[in-house]
PDB file of C-alpha atoms in Angstrom:
ATOM      1  CA  MET A1331     158.191 105.207 103.827  1.00 33.00           C
ATOM      2  CA  ASN A1332     159.925 105.443 107.041  1.00 36.00           C
ATOM      3  CA  ARG A1333     162.179 101.917 107.198  1.00 38.00           C
ATOM      4  CA  PHE A1334     161.313  98.386 105.454  1.00 43.00           C
ATOM      5  CA  ILE A1335     163.231  96.375 108.484  1.00 39.00           C
ATOM      6  CA  ALA A1336     160.828  92.945 107.134  1.00 34.00           C
ATOM      7  CA  PHE A1337     160.142  90.142 109.832  1.00 33.00           C
ATOM      8  CA  PHE A1338     160.296  86.461 108.406  1.00 33.00           C
ATOM      9  CA  ALA A1339     159.420  85.093 111.814  1.00 33.00           C
ATOM     10  CA  LEU A1340     156.621  82.991 110.789  1.00 31.00           C
ATOM     11  CA  TYR A1341     158.394  81.933 108.158  1.00 31.00           C
ATOM     12  CA  PHE A1342     161.989  80.870 109.661  1.00 35.00           C
ATOM     13  CA  LEU A1343     160.441  79.916 113.323  1.00 39.00           C
ATOM     14  CA  SER A1344     158.187  77.174 112.232  1.00 33.00           C
ATOM     15  CA  GLN A1345     161.740  76.360 109.599  1.00 32.00           C
ATOM     16  CA  GLN A1346     164.196  76.925 112.907  1.00 31.00           C
ATOM     17  CA  ALA A1347     166.354  79.247 110.692  1.00 30.00           C
ATOM     18  CA  ALA A1348     167.430  82.709 110.374  1.00 31.00           C
ATOM     19  CA  LEU A1349     164.486  85.919 111.253  1.00 32.00           C
ATOM     20  CA  GLY A1350     164.257  88.607 110.240  1.00 33.00           C
ATOM     21  CA  ALA A1351     163.115  91.741 111.672  1.00 32.00           C
ATOM     22  CA  GLU A1352     159.827  93.039 112.276  1.00 30.00           C
ATOM     23  CA  HIS A1353     159.177  97.395 111.079  1.00 35.00           C
ATOM     24  CA  ILE A1354     156.017  99.217 111.993  1.00 35.00           C
ATOM     25  CA  SER A1355     154.330  98.449 108.997  1.00 45.00           C
ATOM     26  CA  ASP A1356     153.536 102.354 107.124  1.00 57.00           C
ATOM     27  CA  HIS A1357     150.740 100.173 105.062  1.00 64.00           C
ATOM     28  CA  GLU A1358     148.515  99.921 108.349  1.00 62.00           C
ATOM     29  CA  THR A1359     148.955 103.361 108.923  1.00 63.00           C
ATOM     30  CA  TYR A1360     148.409 104.279 105.956  1.00 67.00           C
ATOM     31  CA  CYS A1361     144.989 102.204 105.054  1.00 71.00           C
ATOM     32  CA  ALA A1362     143.428 104.120 108.532  1.00 65.00           C
ATOM     33  CA  GLN A1363     142.177 106.116 105.971  1.00 60.00           C
ATOM     34  CA  LYS A1364     140.782 103.132 104.372  1.00 60.00           C
ATOM     35  CA  THR A1365     136.624 102.894 104.617  1.00 58.00           C
ATOM     36  CA  SER A1366     134.682  99.371 103.652  1.00 67.00           C
ATOM     37  CA  ILE A1367     137.587  98.157 100.850  1.00 74.00           C
ATOM     38  CA  SER A1368     141.047  96.041 102.241  1.00 80.00           C
ATOM     39  CA  CYS A1369     143.861  97.632 103.022  1.00 82.00           C
ATOM     40  CA  ILE A1370     145.357  95.611  99.116  1.00 82.00           C
ATOM     41  CA  ASP A1371     142.043  97.000  97.684  1.00 84.00           C
ATOM     42  CA  PHE A1372     142.505 100.637  98.937  1.00 85.00           C
ATOM     43  CA  ILE A1373     146.105 101.072  98.019  1.00 86.00           C
ATOM     44  CA  ASN A1374     146.707  98.807  94.311  1.00 87.00           C
ATOM     45  CA  LYS A1375     143.787 102.070  93.744  1.00 88.00           C
ATOM     46  CA  ARG A1376     145.622 105.098  94.695  1.00 87.00           C
ATOM     47  CA  LEU A1377     148.358 103.582  93.220  1.00 87.00           C
ATOM     48  CA  SER A1378     146.716 103.083  89.456  1.00 91.00           C
ATOM     49  CA  GLU A1379     145.618 107.320  90.213  1.00 90.00           C
ATOM     50  CA  LYS A1380     149.103 108.794  90.501  1.00 90.00           C
ATOM     51  CA  GLU A1381     151.699 109.152  88.176  1.00 90.00           C
ATOM     52  CA  TYR A1382     153.647 106.437  87.388  1.00 89.00           C
ATOM     53  CA  LEU A1383     157.613 106.268  88.838  1.00 87.00           C
ATOM     54  CA  SER A1384     156.550 109.436  91.034  1.00 88.00           C
ATOM     55  CA  HIS A1385     156.899 110.906  94.726  1.00 86.00           C
ATOM     56  CA  ASP A1386     153.805 109.751  94.867  1.00 87.00           C
ATOM     57  CA  TRP A1387     153.492 106.674  92.814  1.00 89.00           C
ATOM     58  CA  LEU A1388     157.155 105.343  94.815  1.00 87.00           C
ATOM     59  CA  LYS A1389     155.765 106.441  97.832  1.00 85.00           C
ATOM     60  CA  ILE A1390     151.847 104.207  97.638  1.00 88.00           C
ATOM     61  CA  LYS A1391     154.391 101.358  95.990  1.00 88.00           C
ATOM     62  CA  SER A1392     156.195 101.011  98.868  1.00 84.00           C
ATOM     63  CA  TYR A1393     153.473 100.560 100.918  1.00 85.00           C
ATOM     64  CA  GLN A1394     152.227  97.594  98.739  1.00 88.00           C
ATOM     65  CA  LEU A1395     155.835  95.888  99.073  1.00 87.00           C
ATOM     66  CA  ASP A1396     155.643  96.189 102.401  1.00 82.00           C
ATOM     67  CA  TYR A1397     151.873  94.470 102.566  1.00 82.00           C
ATOM     68  CA  LEU A1398     152.933  91.702 100.388  1.00 85.00           C
ATOM     69  CA  TYR A1399     155.711  90.898 101.935  1.00 81.00           C
ATOM     70  CA  ASP A1400     153.924  91.046 105.385  1.00 76.00           C
ATOM     71  CA  PHE A1401     151.601  88.710 104.325  1.00 76.00           C
ATOM     72  CA  GLN A1402     154.233  86.587 102.632  1.00 78.00           C
ATOM     73  CA  LYS A1403     152.864  87.135  99.247  1.00 85.00           C
ATOM     74  CA  PHE A1404     156.627  85.936  97.917  1.00 87.00           C
ATOM     75  CA  GLU A1405     155.313  85.606  94.036  1.00 91.00           C
ATOM     76  CA  GLN A1406     153.395  88.721  93.779  1.00 90.00           C
ATOM     77  CA  LEU A1407     156.286  90.632  95.372  1.00 91.00           C
ATOM     78  CA  VAL A1408     158.673  88.903  92.622  1.00 92.00           C
ATOM     79  CA  VAL A1409     156.332  89.825  90.109  1.00 91.00           C
ATOM     80  CA  GLU A1410     155.689  93.722  91.185  1.00 91.00           C
ATOM     81  CA  ILE A1411     159.189  94.114  91.447  1.00 91.00           C
ATOM     82  CA  GLU A1412     161.007  92.175  88.848  1.00 92.00           C
ATOM     83  CA  PRO A1413     160.248  95.583  85.914  1.00 91.00           C
ATOM     84  CA  LEU A1414     161.088  98.439  88.088  1.00 91.00           C
ATOM     85  CA  LEU A1415     164.502  96.842  89.064  1.00 89.00           C
ATOM     86  CA  ALA A1416     165.434  98.255  85.657  1.00 89.00           C
ATOM     87  CA  GLU A1417     164.701 101.771  86.717  1.00 88.00           C
ATOM     88  CA  GLN A1418     167.071 101.351  89.360  1.00 86.00           C
ATOM     89  CA  SER A1419     168.966 104.585  87.837  1.00 87.00           C
ATOM     90  CA  LYS A1420     165.850 106.560  88.012  1.00 86.00           C
ATOM     91  CA  LEU A1421     164.315 105.593  92.014  1.00 84.00           C
ATOM     92  CA  PRO A1422     165.815 106.408  94.983  1.00 83.00           C
ATOM     93  CA  PRO A1423     168.557 104.865  97.007  1.00 78.00           C
ATOM     94  CA  ILE A1424     166.045 104.034  99.407  1.00 77.00           C
ATOM     95  CA  PHE A1425     163.430 102.223  97.231  1.00 82.00           C
ATOM     96  CA  CYS A1426     166.430 100.746  95.379  1.00 82.00           C
ATOM     97  CA  ALA A1427     167.471  99.008  98.785  1.00 79.00           C
ATOM     98  CA  GLN A1428     164.083  97.788  99.601  1.00 80.00           C
ATOM     99  CA  LEU A1429     163.325  96.570  96.257  1.00 85.00           C
ATOM    100  CA  ASN A1430     167.012  94.961  97.092  1.00 84.00           C
ATOM    101  CA  PHE A1431     165.865  93.888  99.916  1.00 81.00           C
ATOM    102  CA  TYR A1432     162.421  92.279  98.992  1.00 85.00           C
ATOM    103  CA  TYR A1433     163.138  91.187  96.335  1.00 87.00           C
ATOM    104  CA  ALA A1434     166.718  89.106  97.572  1.00 85.00           C
ATOM    105  CA  LYS A1435     164.477  87.458 100.782  1.00 82.00           C
ATOM    106  CA  SER A1436     161.673  86.440  98.330  1.00 87.00           C
ATOM    107  CA  LEU A1437     163.980  85.035  95.704  1.00 88.00           C
ATOM    108  CA  GLN A1438     164.782  83.021  99.308  1.00 82.00           C
ATOM    109  CA  VAL A1439     161.295  81.097  99.493  1.00 83.00           C
ATOM    110  CA  VAL A1440     160.813  81.160  95.631  1.00 84.00           C
ATOM    111  CA  GLY A1441     163.974  80.033  94.202  1.00 83.00           C
ATOM    112  CA  PRO A1442     166.164  80.708  92.586  1.00 84.00           C
ATOM    113  CA  GLU A1443     168.626  80.680  96.243  1.00 79.00           C
ATOM    114  CA  ALA A1444     171.538  81.666  93.937  1.00 81.00           C
ATOM    115  CA  LYS A1445     169.912  84.190  92.292  1.00 87.00           C
ATOM    116  CA  ALA A1446     169.014  85.913  96.013  1.00 84.00           C
ATOM    117  CA  GLU A1447     172.325  86.336  97.176  1.00 79.00           C
ATOM    118  CA  LEU A1448     173.195  87.764  94.610  1.00 83.00           C
ATOM    119  CA  TYR A1449     170.569  90.432  95.466  1.00 83.00           C
ATOM    120  CA  ALA A1450     171.225  90.470  99.102  1.00 78.00           C
ATOM    121  CA  ASN A1451     175.276  91.566  98.652  1.00 78.00           C
ATOM    122  CA  GLN A1452     173.512  94.376  95.935  1.00 80.00           C
ATOM    123  CA  THR A1453     171.599  95.328  99.317  1.00 77.00           C
ATOM    124  CA  VAL A1454     174.171  94.891 101.867  1.00 76.00           C
ATOM    125  CA  VAL A1455     176.087  97.384  99.265  1.00 78.00           C
ATOM    126  CA  LEU A1456     172.795  99.583  99.522  1.00 76.00           C
ATOM    127  CA  LEU A1457     172.514 100.008 103.116  1.00 71.00           C
ATOM    128  CA  GLU A1458     175.966 100.767 103.958  1.00 72.00           C
ATOM    129  CA  GLY A1459     175.648 103.178 101.337  1.00 73.00           C
ATOM    130  CA  LEU A1460     172.777 104.266 103.133  1.00 65.00           C
ATOM    131  CA  TYR A1461     174.437 104.648 106.880  1.00 62.00           C
ATOM    132  CA  GLU A1462     177.552 106.486 105.655  1.00 63.00           C
ATOM    133  CA  ALA A1463     175.321 108.673 103.788  1.00 56.00           C
ATOM    134  CA  PHE A1464     172.938 109.323 107.017  1.00 52.00           C
ATOM    135  CA  GLY A1465     174.725 107.369 110.070  1.00 59.00           C
ATOM    136  CA  ASP A1466     171.411 106.278 110.963  1.00 69.00           C
ATOM    137  CA  PRO A1467     171.346 103.363 113.209  1.00 77.00           C
ATOM    138  CA  LEU A1468     168.259 101.512 111.544  1.00 77.00           C
ATOM    139  CA  ARG A1469     170.755 100.925 108.845  1.00 71.00           C
ATOM    140  CA  VAL A1470     173.103  98.881 110.967  1.00 77.00           C
ATOM    141  CA  ILE A1471     170.517  97.005 111.652  1.00 82.00           C
ATOM    142  CA  GLU A1472     169.538  96.344 108.046  1.00 77.00           C
ATOM    143  CA  LEU A1473     172.319  94.883 107.662  1.00 76.00           C
ATOM    144  CA  ALA A1474     172.718  92.644 110.065  1.00 81.00           C
ATOM    145  CA  ASN A1475     169.219  90.938 109.463  1.00 80.00           C
ATOM    146  CA  MET A1476     170.577  90.657 105.763  1.00 75.00           C
ATOM    147  CA  GLN A1477     173.671  88.561 107.204  1.00 78.00           C
ATOM    148  CA  VAL A1478     171.175  86.825 108.772  1.00 81.00           C
ATOM    149  CA  VAL A1479     169.057  85.493 106.959  1.00 75.00           C
ATOM    150  CA  PHE A1480     171.926  84.382 104.355  1.00 74.00           C
ATOM    151  CA  GLY A1481     172.688  81.959 107.376  1.00 79.00           C
ATOM    152  CA  HIS A1482     176.255  84.860 108.015  1.00 81.00           C
ATOM    153  CA  THR A1483     175.741  85.591 111.779  1.00 88.00           C
ATOM    154  CA  LYS A1484     179.053  84.824 113.377  1.00 89.00           C
ATOM    155  CA  ARG A1485     179.249  88.530 110.494  1.00 83.00           C
ATOM    156  CA  ALA A1486     175.913  89.721 111.822  1.00 86.00           C
ATOM    157  CA  TYR A1487     176.694  89.253 115.265  1.00 90.00           C
ATOM    158  CA  GLN A1488     180.423  91.725 114.537  1.00 86.00           C
ATOM    159  CA  ILE A1489     177.698  93.861 113.108  1.00 84.00           C
ATOM    160  CA  LEU A1490     175.333  94.510 116.062  1.00 90.00           C
ATOM    161  CA  LEU A1491     178.208  94.592 118.416  1.00 90.00           C
ATOM    162  CA  MET A1492     179.537  97.537 116.571  1.00 85.00           C
ATOM    163  CA  ALA A1493     175.991  99.174 116.636  1.00 85.00           C
ATOM    164  CA  GLN A1494     175.691  98.306 120.727  1.00 90.00           C
ATOM    165  CA  ASN A1495     178.630 100.384 121.402  1.00 86.00           C
ATOM    166  CA  ARG A1496     178.535 102.948 119.154  1.00 83.00           C
ATOM    167  CA  PHE A1497     174.638 103.601 119.941  1.00 85.00           C
ATOM    168  CA  ALA A1498     175.028 102.766 123.169  1.00 84.00           C
ATOM    169  CA  LYS A1499     173.677 105.876 124.728  1.00 87.00           C
ATOM    170  CA  SER A1500     170.435 104.980 122.598  1.00 88.00           C
ATOM    171  CA  LYS A1501     166.643 105.717 124.229  1.00 90.00           C
ATOM    172  CA  ASP A1502     164.790 104.967 121.291  1.00 91.00           C
ATOM    173  CA  PRO A1503     162.407 102.682 121.629  1.00 93.00           C
ATOM    174  CA  ASN A1504     162.142 101.467 117.507  1.00 90.00           C
ATOM    175  CA  PHE A1505     166.606 100.886 117.494  1.00 91.00           C
ATOM    176  CA  LEU A1506     166.616  98.688 120.652  1.00 95.00           C
ATOM    177  CA  TYR A1507     164.111  96.659 119.904  1.00 94.00           C
ATOM    178  CA  GLU A1508     165.773  96.058 116.252  1.00 91.00           C
ATOM    179  CA  LEU A1509     168.644  95.188 118.385  1.00 94.00           C
ATOM    180  CA  ASN A1510     167.485  93.051 120.710  1.00 95.00           C
ATOM    181  CA  GLU A1511     165.216  91.168 117.912  1.00 94.00           C
ATOM    182  CA  GLN A1512     168.340  90.928 116.093  1.00 93.00           C
ATOM    183  CA  PHE A1513     170.722  89.349 119.206  1.00 95.00           C
ATOM    184  CA  ALA A1514     167.982  87.040 119.400  1.00 96.00           C
ATOM    185  CA  ASN A1515     168.117  85.394 115.588  1.00 93.00           C
ATOM    186  CA  VAL A1516     172.104  84.993 116.009  1.00 94.00           C
ATOM    187  CA  PHE A1517     171.633  82.850 119.698  1.00 96.00           C
ATOM    188  CA  PHE A1518     168.498  81.417 117.855  1.00 94.00           C
ATOM    189  CA  GLY A1519     170.389  79.983 114.641  1.00 92.00           C
ATOM    190  CA  TRP A1520     173.352  79.661 116.981  1.00 95.00           C
ATOM    191  CA  ASN A1521     171.012  77.236 119.175  1.00 94.00           C
ATOM    192  CA  ASN A1522     171.649  79.075 122.564  1.00 97.00           C
ATOM    193  CA  LEU A1523     167.997  79.412 123.232  1.00 97.00           C
ATOM    194  CA  GLU A1524     168.521  81.037 126.445  1.00 97.00           C
ATOM    195  CA  LYS A1525     170.526  84.180 125.111  1.00 97.00           C
ATOM    196  CA  ALA A1526     167.659  84.115 122.468  1.00 97.00           C
ATOM    197  CA  VAL A1527     165.171  84.462 125.073  1.00 98.00           C
ATOM    198  CA  GLU A1528     167.096  86.413 126.933  1.00 98.00           C
ATOM    199  CA  HIS A1529     167.125  89.215 123.820  1.00 97.00           C
ATOM    200  CA  ARG A1530     163.501  88.892 123.011  1.00 97.00           C
ATOM    201  CA  ILE A1531     162.217  89.590 126.402  1.00 98.00           C
ATOM    202  CA  THR A1532     163.784  92.249 126.506  1.00 97.00           C
ATOM    203  CA  ALA A1533     162.638  93.368 122.785  1.00 97.00           C
ATOM    204  CA  LEU A1534     159.993  93.016 124.203  1.00 97.00           C
ATOM    205  CA  GLU A1535     159.581  94.830 127.034  1.00 97.00           C
ATOM    206  CA  TYR A1536     160.389  98.028 124.342  1.00 96.00           C
ATOM    207  CA  ALA A1537     157.180  96.818 121.876  1.00 95.00           C
ATOM    208  CA  ARG A1538     155.354  97.663 124.763  1.00 96.00           C
ATOM    209  CA  ILE A1539     156.728 100.730 124.669  1.00 95.00           C
ATOM    210  CA  ILE A1540     156.124 101.498 121.056  1.00 91.00           C
ATOM    211  CA  GLY A1541     152.713 100.093 120.841  1.00 90.00           C
ATOM    212  CA  HIS A1542     152.197  99.050 117.656  1.00 85.00           C
ATOM    213  CA  ARG A1543     150.196  95.726 117.306  1.00 86.00           C
ATOM    214  CA  GLY A1544     152.143  94.805 114.394  1.00 84.00           C
ATOM    215  CA  LYS A1545     155.311  94.923 115.906  1.00 87.00           C
ATOM    216  CA  MET A1546     153.669  93.315 119.649  1.00 93.00           C
ATOM    217  CA  ARG A1547     152.047  90.885 117.107  1.00 91.00           C
ATOM    218  CA  ILE A1548     156.126  89.740 116.824  1.00 90.00           C
ATOM    219  CA  ALA A1549     157.419  90.501 119.724  1.00 95.00           C
ATOM    220  CA  LEU A1550     154.913  88.473 121.407  1.00 97.00           C
ATOM    221  CA  GLY A1551     154.998  85.621 118.750  1.00 96.00           C
ATOM    222  CA  ASN A1552     158.711  84.862 118.598  1.00 95.00           C
ATOM    223  CA  LEU A1553     159.077  84.867 122.455  1.00 97.00           C
ATOM    224  CA  ALA A1554     156.471  82.049 122.938  1.00 97.00           C
ATOM    225  CA  ARG A1555     158.060  80.320 120.107  1.00 97.00           C
ATOM    226  CA  THR A1556     161.826  79.968 121.407  1.00 97.00           C
ATOM    227  CA  LEU A1557     160.167  79.255 124.932  1.00 98.00           C
ATOM    228  CA  GLN A1558     158.317  76.146 123.151  1.00 97.00           C
ATOM    229  CA  LEU A1559     161.159  75.008 121.704  1.00 97.00           C
ATOM    230  CA  ASN A1560     163.246  75.177 124.481  1.00 97.00           C
ATOM    231  CA  ASN A1561     160.664  73.344 126.482  1.00 97.00           C
ATOM    232  CA  GLN A1562     159.299  76.263 128.549  1.00 98.00           C
ATOM    233  CA  PHE A1563     155.525  75.076 127.626  1.00 98.00           C
ATOM    234  CA  ASN A1564     154.598  77.354 131.051  1.00 97.00           C
ATOM    235  CA  GLU A1565     155.671  80.356 129.874  1.00 98.00           C
ATOM    236  CA  ALA A1566     155.495  79.986 126.186  1.00 98.00           C
ATOM    237  CA  CYS A1567     151.656  79.448 126.656  1.00 98.00           C
ATOM    238  CA  ARG A1568     151.164  82.397 128.218  1.00 98.00           C
ATOM    239  CA  TYR A1569     152.016  84.135 124.839  1.00 98.00           C
ATOM    240  CA  PHE A1570     150.964  82.903 122.531  1.00 98.00           C
ATOM    241  CA  LEU A1571     147.390  83.337 124.470  1.00 98.00           C
ATOM    242  CA  GLU A1572     148.157  86.640 124.732  1.00 98.00           C
ATOM    243  CA  THR A1573     149.366  86.242 120.612  1.00 97.00           C
ATOM    244  CA  LEU A1574     146.337  85.753 119.869  1.00 97.00           C
ATOM    245  CA  GLU A1575     144.899  88.655 120.940  1.00 96.00           C
ATOM    246  CA  TYR A1576     147.235  90.322 118.164  1.00 93.00           C
ATOM    247  CA  VAL A1577     145.882  88.019 115.112  1.00 92.00           C
ATOM    248  CA  GLU A1578     141.853  88.975 115.282  1.00 90.00           C
ATOM    249  CA  GLU A1579     141.845  90.800 111.845  1.00 86.00           C
ATOM    250  CA  PRO A1580     140.704  88.444 109.007  1.00 86.00           C
ATOM    251  CA  GLU A1581     143.547  89.314 107.089  1.00 81.00           C
ATOM    252  CA  LEU A1582     145.597  87.692 109.324  1.00 86.00           C
ATOM    253  CA  ALA A1583     143.709  84.454 109.626  1.00 90.00           C
ATOM    254  CA  SER A1584     146.412  82.359 108.896  1.00 89.00           C
ATOM    255  CA  PHE A1585     148.579  83.407 111.705  1.00 90.00           C
ATOM    256  CA  ARG A1586     145.801  82.363 114.046  1.00 95.00           C
ATOM    257  CA  VAL A1587     146.236  79.476 112.609  1.00 95.00           C
ATOM    258  CA  MET A1588     149.556  78.943 113.552  1.00 95.00           C
ATOM    259  CA  TYR A1589     149.924  80.767 116.694  1.00 97.00           C
ATOM    260  CA  LEU A1590     146.957  77.678 117.715  1.00 97.00           C
ATOM    261  CA  LEU A1591     148.676  74.832 116.708  1.00 97.00           C
ATOM    262  CA  ARG A1592     151.592  75.924 119.056  1.00 97.00           C
ATOM    263  CA  LEU A1593     149.874  76.757 121.996  1.00 98.00           C
ATOM    264  CA  SER A1594     147.381  73.680 121.030  1.00 97.00           C
ATOM    265  CA  GLN A1595     151.128  71.816 121.223  1.00 98.00           C
ATOM    266  CA  SER A1596     152.995  73.745 123.806  1.00 98.00           C
ATOM    267  CA  LEU A1597     148.892  71.969 126.277  1.00 98.00           C
ATOM    268  CA  TYR A1598     149.626  68.742 124.692  1.00 97.00           C
ATOM    269  CA  GLU A1599     153.391  68.729 126.129  1.00 97.00           C
ATOM    270  CA  LEU A1600     151.924  69.767 129.615  1.00 97.00           C
ATOM    271  CA  HIS A1601     149.203  67.346 129.729  1.00 95.00           C
ATOM    272  CA  ASP A1602     146.885  69.310 129.819  1.00 96.00           C
ATOM    273  CA  VAL A1603     144.856  67.830 126.699  1.00 96.00           C
ATOM    274  CA  GLN A1604     141.741  69.157 127.563  1.00 96.00           C
ATOM    275  CA  SER A1605     142.622  72.684 127.053  1.00 97.00           C
ATOM    276  CA  SER A1606     144.411  71.252 123.500  1.00 97.00           C
ATOM    277  CA  ARG A1607     141.748  69.746 122.786  1.00 96.00           C
ATOM    278  CA  TYR A1608     140.190  73.224 123.122  1.00 97.00           C
ATOM    279  CA  TYR A1609     142.462  75.477 121.205  1.00 97.00           C
ATOM    280  CA  PHE A1610     142.871  72.638 118.561  1.00 97.00           C
ATOM    281  CA  HIS A1611     139.923  72.572 117.374  1.00 96.00           C
ATOM    282  CA  GLN A1612     139.665  76.308 117.210  1.00 96.00           C
ATOM    283  CA  ILE A1613     141.875  76.058 113.978  1.00 96.00           C
ATOM    284  CA  ASP A1614     140.378  76.115 110.386  1.00 94.00           C
ATOM    285  CA  ALA A1615     142.222  73.067 108.251  1.00 93.00           C
ATOM    286  CA  ALA A1616     141.729  74.507 105.688  1.00 93.00           C
ATOM    287  CA  LEU A1617     143.876  77.575 106.558  1.00 92.00           C
ATOM    288  CA  VAL A1618     147.149  75.219 107.945  1.00 93.00           C
ATOM    289  CA  LYS A1619     149.825  75.612 105.662  1.00 89.00           C
ATOM    290  CA  ASP A1620     151.642  73.218 103.845  1.00 88.00           C
ATOM    291  CA  ASN A1621     154.833  73.392 106.347  1.00 88.00           C
ATOM    292  CA  TYR A1622     152.538  72.044 109.546  1.00 92.00           C
ATOM    293  CA  LYS A1623     150.330  69.935 108.420  1.00 94.00           C
ATOM    294  CA  GLU A1624     152.131  67.321 109.349  1.00 95.00           C
ATOM    295  CA  GLU A1625     152.655  68.672 113.301  1.00 95.00           C
ATOM    296  CA  TYR A1626     148.359  68.955 112.599  1.00 95.00           C
ATOM    297  CA  GLN A1627     148.465  65.495 111.795  1.00 95.00           C
ATOM    298  CA  LYS A1628     150.274  64.557 114.701  1.00 96.00           C
ATOM    299  CA  LEU A1629     148.599  66.755 117.287  1.00 95.00           C
ATOM    300  CA  GLU A1630     145.624  64.738 115.947  1.00 94.00           C
ATOM    301  CA  ASN A1631     145.968  61.609 116.111  1.00 94.00           C
ATOM    302  CA  GLY A1632     147.828  62.160 119.861  1.00 93.00           C
ATOM    303  CA  LEU A1633     144.282  64.130 121.232  1.00 94.00           C
ATOM    304  CA  THR A1634     142.208  61.055 119.061  1.00 91.00           C
ATOM    305  CA  HIS A1635     144.231  58.306 120.982  1.00 85.00           C
ATOM    306  CA  HIS A1636     144.016  60.361 124.697  1.00 80.00           C
ATOM    307  CA  LEU A1637     140.537  60.629 123.997  1.00 73.00           C
ATOM    308  CA  ALA A1638     140.033  57.180 122.308  1.00 71.00           C
ATOM    309  CA  ASN A1639     141.544  56.313 125.952  1.00 72.00           C
ATOM    310  CA  GLY A1640     139.907  58.597 128.238  1.00 60.00           C
TER     311      GLY A1640
END
C-alpha cells in the first residue's frame, strides 16, 4: 500500500474528540477492477487465491484492512489483525506499522484502552523508524495523528510544526492536505474552532486539487461539522450539501444518514423548518447509529412540535 493514514472523523467529530486523517483509500483503487460483487467480497476472493504471507497476499490484506477501517468495522479489524501480530518478525516494517496503527485505533473503540495505548506506543516507534529510514514527510504526519488520537495534542502540535518547517518547500498536495487536517485536529481538540476552520478550509483546497472522492468526502464533512459546532450554520449547510454528493454509494449509507442529520440540525438552527424537515425525512431511521439516536429524537421532536403548532 502507498500509506495508511486513516480517518476517524465520522466517529470522533461526532464525539467532539480527536480526529485522525483520511488517506487515499488503496482499496478503492483496487476495487475499480471489480465487476458485480461488492468491494470487500472482491478483496476477500482475491486474498483467498494468494499464498499466505506472500508479497501479493500482504498487499491485498492491506486493502482489506483499509476497507474495514474506512467503514468502521472495528471488531472485525481486531479479528483480522490479532493472528498477524505473532507473525511480525516475518513481515515488512510498513505492514507491521499498519497492523499496530489500525489495531491501536480499533482497540480504542472496542477496548481495552490500556492495550490500545500500548500498541499506539509501538506504532510510534515503528513510524519513527520508518521516517528515519525513508525521510517520508507523511510518516511525520502519521506520528502526529497517533498523538492526537490518544490525546497528546501538545506533542502532536510540536511534531506538526517540525514537519511544516522541515518540509516548507513541499508542493505535494497530499502532504499539505494531511498537514492542515492534523493542525485542524489539534485546534479542534483545544476547542479553538476558528483556527480549526481555517486549517480545514486549506485542507479542502488541497483535497480539491487531488480530486479523490474519499478525500473530498472527509475534507468537506470535517469542515461542515466544525462550522456547525462553531455556530456558522449557513456555511455548514453549504458544505454538508456538497458532502452529500460524495456519499451516494450504498456502502456509505450510514455516513449519508449522519450528514443528513447534521444538515437538518443546521437548517433547524437557522429556523428553516421546512428545509430541515425535507432532509430529515430522507433519513433512514434504521441506519441511525446508537450514538446519534438521542440527537435524532430531539430533532424529530422539535420538527413535530413546529408542525403541530404550524
